[in-house]
C-alpha positions as CSV (number, residue, x, y, z in Angstrom):
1,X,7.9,-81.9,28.1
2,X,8.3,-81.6,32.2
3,X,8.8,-78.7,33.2
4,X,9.9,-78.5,37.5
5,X,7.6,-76.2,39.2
6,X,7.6,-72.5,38.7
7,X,9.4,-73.2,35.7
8,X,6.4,-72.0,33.3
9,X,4.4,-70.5,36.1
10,X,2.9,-71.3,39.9
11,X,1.4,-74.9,38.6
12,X,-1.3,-75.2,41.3
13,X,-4.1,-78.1,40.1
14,X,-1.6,-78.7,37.2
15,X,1.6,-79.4,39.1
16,X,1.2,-83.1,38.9
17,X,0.6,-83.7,35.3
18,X,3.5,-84.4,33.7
19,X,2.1,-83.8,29.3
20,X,-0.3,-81.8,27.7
21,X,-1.4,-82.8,24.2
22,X,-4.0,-80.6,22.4
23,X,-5.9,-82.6,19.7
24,X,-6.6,-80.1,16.9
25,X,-7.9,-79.9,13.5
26,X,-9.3,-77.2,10.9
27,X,-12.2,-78.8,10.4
28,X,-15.1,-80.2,12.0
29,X,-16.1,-84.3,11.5
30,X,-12.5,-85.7,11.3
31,X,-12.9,-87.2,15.1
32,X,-11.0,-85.3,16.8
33,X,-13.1,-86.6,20.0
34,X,-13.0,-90.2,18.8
35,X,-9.0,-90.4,18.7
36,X,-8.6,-87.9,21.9
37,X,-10.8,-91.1,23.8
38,X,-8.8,-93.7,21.8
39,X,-5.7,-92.3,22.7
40,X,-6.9,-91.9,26.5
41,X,-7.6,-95.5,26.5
42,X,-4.3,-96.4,24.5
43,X,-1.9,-94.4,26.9
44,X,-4.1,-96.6,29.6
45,X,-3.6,-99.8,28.7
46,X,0.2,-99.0,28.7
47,X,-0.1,-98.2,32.1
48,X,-0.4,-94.4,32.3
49,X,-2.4,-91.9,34.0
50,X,-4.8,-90.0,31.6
51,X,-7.1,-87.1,32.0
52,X,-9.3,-85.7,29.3
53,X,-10.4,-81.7,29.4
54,X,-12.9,-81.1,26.5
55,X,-13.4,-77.9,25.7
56,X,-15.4,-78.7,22.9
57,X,-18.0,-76.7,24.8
58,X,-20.6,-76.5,22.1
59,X,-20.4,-80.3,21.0
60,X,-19.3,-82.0,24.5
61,X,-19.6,-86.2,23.3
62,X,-16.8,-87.6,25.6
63,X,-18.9,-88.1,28.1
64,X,-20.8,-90.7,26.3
65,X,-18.1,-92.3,24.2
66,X,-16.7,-93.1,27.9
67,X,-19.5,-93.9,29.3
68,X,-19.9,-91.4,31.7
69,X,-23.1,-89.4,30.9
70,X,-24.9,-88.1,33.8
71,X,-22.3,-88.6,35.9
72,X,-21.8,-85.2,38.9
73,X,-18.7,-83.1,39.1
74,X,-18.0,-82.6,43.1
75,X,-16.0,-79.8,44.8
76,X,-13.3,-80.4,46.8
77,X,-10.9,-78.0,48.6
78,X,-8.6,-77.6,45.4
79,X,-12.2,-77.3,43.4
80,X,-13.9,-79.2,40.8
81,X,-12.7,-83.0,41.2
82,X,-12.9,-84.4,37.4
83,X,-15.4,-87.7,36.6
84,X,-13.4,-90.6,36.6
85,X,-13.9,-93.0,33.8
86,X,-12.9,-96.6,35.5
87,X,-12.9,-98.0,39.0
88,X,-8.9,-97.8,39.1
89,X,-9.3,-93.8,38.4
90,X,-6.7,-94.1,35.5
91,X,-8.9,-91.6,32.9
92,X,-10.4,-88.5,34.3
93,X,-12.7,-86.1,32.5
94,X,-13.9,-82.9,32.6
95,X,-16.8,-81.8,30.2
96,X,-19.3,-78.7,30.2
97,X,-21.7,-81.9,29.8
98,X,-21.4,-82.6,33.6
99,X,-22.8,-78.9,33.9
100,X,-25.9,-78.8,32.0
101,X,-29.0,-79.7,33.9
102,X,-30.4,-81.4,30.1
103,X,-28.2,-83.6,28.2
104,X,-29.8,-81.8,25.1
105,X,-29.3,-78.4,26.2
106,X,-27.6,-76.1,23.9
107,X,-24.6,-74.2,24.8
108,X,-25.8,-70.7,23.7
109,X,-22.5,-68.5,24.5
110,X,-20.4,-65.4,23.5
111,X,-16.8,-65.8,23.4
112,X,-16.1,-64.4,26.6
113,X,-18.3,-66.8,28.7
114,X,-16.7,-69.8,27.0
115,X,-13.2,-68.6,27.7
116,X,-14.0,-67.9,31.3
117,X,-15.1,-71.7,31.5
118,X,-12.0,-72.9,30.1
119,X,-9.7,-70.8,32.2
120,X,-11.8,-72.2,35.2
121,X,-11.6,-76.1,33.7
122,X,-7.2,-75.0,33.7
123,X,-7.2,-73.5,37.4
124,X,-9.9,-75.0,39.2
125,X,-10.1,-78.7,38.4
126,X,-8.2,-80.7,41.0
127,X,-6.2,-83.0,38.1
128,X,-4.1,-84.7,40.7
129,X,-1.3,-87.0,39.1
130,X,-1.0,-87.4,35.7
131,X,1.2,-88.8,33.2
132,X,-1.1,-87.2,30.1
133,X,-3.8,-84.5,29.9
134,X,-5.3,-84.7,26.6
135,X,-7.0,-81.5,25.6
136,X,-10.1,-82.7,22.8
137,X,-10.9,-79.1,20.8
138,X,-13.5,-78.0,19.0
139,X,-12.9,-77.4,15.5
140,X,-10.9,-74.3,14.0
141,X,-8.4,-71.9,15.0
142,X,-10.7,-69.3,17.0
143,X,-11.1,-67.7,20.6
144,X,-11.8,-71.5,22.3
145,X,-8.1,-72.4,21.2
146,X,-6.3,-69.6,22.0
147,X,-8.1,-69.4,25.4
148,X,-7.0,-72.8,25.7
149,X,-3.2,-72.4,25.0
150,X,-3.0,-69.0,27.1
151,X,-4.2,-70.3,30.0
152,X,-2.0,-74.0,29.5
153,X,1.0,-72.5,28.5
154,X,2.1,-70.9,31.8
155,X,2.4,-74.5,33.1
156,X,3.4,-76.7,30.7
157,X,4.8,-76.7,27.2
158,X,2.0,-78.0,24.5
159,X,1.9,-80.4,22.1
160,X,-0.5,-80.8,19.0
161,X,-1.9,-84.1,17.7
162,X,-3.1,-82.9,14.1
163,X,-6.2,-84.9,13.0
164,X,-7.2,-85.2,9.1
165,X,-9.4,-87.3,7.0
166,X,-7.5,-88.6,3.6
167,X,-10.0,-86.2,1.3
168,X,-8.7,-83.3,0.0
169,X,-10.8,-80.8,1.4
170,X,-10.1,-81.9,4.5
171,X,-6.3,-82.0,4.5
172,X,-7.0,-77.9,2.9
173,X,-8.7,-77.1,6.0
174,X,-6.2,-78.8,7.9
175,X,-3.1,-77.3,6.7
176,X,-4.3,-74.0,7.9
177,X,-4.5,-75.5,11.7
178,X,-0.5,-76.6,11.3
179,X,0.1,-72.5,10.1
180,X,-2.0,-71.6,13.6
181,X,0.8,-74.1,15.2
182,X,3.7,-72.4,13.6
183,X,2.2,-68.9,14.5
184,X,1.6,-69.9,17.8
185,X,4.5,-71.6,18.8
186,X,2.7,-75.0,19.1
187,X,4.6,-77.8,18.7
188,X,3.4,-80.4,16.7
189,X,3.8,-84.2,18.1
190,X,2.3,-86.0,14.7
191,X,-0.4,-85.9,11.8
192,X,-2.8,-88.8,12.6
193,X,-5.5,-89.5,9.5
194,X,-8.4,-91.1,10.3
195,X,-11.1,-92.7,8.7
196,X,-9.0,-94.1,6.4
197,X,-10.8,-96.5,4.3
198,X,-13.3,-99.1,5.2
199,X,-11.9,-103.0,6.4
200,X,-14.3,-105.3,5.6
201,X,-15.0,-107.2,8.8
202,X,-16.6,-110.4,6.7
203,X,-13.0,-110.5,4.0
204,X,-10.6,-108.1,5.4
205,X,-10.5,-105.7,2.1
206,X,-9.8,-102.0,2.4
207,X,-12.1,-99.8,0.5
208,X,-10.6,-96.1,0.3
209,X,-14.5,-94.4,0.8
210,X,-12.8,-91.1,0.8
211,X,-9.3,-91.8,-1.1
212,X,-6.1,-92.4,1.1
213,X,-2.8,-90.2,1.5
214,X,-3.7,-87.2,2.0
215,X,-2.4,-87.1,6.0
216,X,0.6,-88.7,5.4
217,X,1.5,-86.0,2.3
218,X,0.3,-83.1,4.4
219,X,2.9,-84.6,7.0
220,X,5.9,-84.9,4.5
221,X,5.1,-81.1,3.2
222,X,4.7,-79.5,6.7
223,X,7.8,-81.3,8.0
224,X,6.0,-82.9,10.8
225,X,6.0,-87.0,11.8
226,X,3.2,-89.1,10.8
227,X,1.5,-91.1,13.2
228,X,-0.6,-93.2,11.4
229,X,-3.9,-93.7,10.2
230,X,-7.2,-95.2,11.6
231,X,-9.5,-97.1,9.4
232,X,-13.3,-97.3,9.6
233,X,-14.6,-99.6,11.7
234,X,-18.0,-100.2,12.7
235,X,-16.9,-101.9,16.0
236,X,-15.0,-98.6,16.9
237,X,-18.3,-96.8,16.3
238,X,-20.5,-99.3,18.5
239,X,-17.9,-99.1,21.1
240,X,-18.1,-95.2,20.9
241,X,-21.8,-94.9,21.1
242,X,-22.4,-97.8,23.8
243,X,-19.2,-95.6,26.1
244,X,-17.5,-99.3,25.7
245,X,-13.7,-99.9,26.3
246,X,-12.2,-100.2,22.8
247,X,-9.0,-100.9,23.5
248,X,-10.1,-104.2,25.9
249,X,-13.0,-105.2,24.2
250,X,-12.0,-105.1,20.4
251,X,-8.4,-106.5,20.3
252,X,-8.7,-108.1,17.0
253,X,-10.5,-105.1,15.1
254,X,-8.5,-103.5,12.1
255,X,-8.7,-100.6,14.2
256,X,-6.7,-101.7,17.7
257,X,-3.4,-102.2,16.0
258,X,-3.8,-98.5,14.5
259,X,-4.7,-97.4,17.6
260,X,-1.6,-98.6,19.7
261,X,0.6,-97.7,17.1
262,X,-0.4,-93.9,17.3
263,X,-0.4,-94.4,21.1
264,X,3.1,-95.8,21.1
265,X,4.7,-93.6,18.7
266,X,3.3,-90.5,21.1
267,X,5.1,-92.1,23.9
268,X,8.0,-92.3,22.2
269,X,8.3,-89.1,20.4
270,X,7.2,-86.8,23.0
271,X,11.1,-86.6,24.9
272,X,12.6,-86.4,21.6
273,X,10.8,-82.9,20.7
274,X,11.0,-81.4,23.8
275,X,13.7,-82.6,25.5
């Protein structure tokens, strides 16, 4: 997935990050945020370099399930320098939340505006080196996505982390975000379903709350790996809403073993696919 430079394009604030990994999903409420963050904080804890652009522009929660809320983006001579998430300056971020004078705010824009803000988080946000840039999306197939991948893809080839819930209405909607892949050229890394059942943190016994299965068969019938799936857990959540470290924090939650797994198995099958 490295590509040397002026291979895809003139690289610019890109030309040191090494992956980019688009998290996508038909359909809104799967947590596409919450495992973008997870995996950020995974791929940390093995000792890489992570930034996070959401682009999410109408919904923009990274900021606070890292912590980071009201935190100022600066300007430097290569432009916008992203927030970073940790003293060590292993996660950066870049959210239209840093932009809005009111946390509650709403992002009231036309298609055109919104792409012009994306191109401008691609081209003018000084990334610096990277090993990942994990790209959290809003949900759907529309003008923030394809904005997205036209102004990535001069630089670097993509790859899509494919969220899902196990219901069926859920894996419908997201089947029709692996067809925008296929149209698009998009390669896909891994189907990861989340929210799958409920661990009982008292005995330890699964409870499917909205059945099981359904990533791991849409996986099998697109053809594409399955990365795993990610249980409720209410620690997750508390982690999440408090901006909390997960992954350092929560090492014995049903959740953390998931978590790495998925983390690990992107590591490992990113060469493979586009080497």
């Amino acid at each position: 997935m490295e590509a040397a430079a002026g291979e895809y394009g003139e690289p610019g604030n890109l030309a040191g990050v090494r992956h980019i990994i688009l998290v996508l999903s038909g359909k809104g409420g799967v947590g596409k945020s919450t495992i973008s963050t997870e995996l950020a904080l995974a791929l940390r804890h093995q000792g890489k370099k992570v930034g996070i652009l959401d682009v999410d522009l109408c919904g923009p929660s990274i900021p606070r399930m890292l912590g980071s809320q009201g935190k100022a983006v600066h300007q430097c001579d290569q432009g916008w320098v992203p927030v970073f998430v940790d003293q060590e300056q292993s996660i950066s971020l870049m959210s239209v939340g840093f932009l809005l004078e009111n946390p509650d705010e709403a992002v009231v824009w036309k298609g055109p505006k919104k792409n012009a803000l994306i191109k401008q988080f691609v081209s003018d946000v000084a990334w610096g080196q990277l090993d990942f840039l994990v790209v959290d999306t809003p949900p759907g197939t529309s003008d923030e996505h394809m904005a997205t991948m036209e102004a990535l893809r001069p630089y670097r080839p993509l790859g899509a982390l494919v969220i899902t819930t196990p219901q069926a209405v859920s894996v419908g909607d997201v089947r029709r975000e692996l067809t925008f892949c296929r149209k698009t050229g998009l390669q896909v890394i891994g189907v990861v379903e989340n929210m799958s059942g409920f661990v009982c943190p008292h005995c330890a016994e699964c409870t499917n709350v909205f059945s099981r299965g359904g990533g791991e068969e849409l996986a099998q019938l697109a053809g594409v790996p399955f990365l795993g799936s990610v249980p409720l857990d209410p620690e997750l959540t508390r982690s999440l809403e408090e901006g909390r470290d997960f992954m350092q924090e929560f090492p014995k939650s049903s959740a953390f073993p998931a978590l790495t797994s998925i983390a690990q198995k992107v590591l490992n099958g990113i060469p493979a696919l586009f080497s």
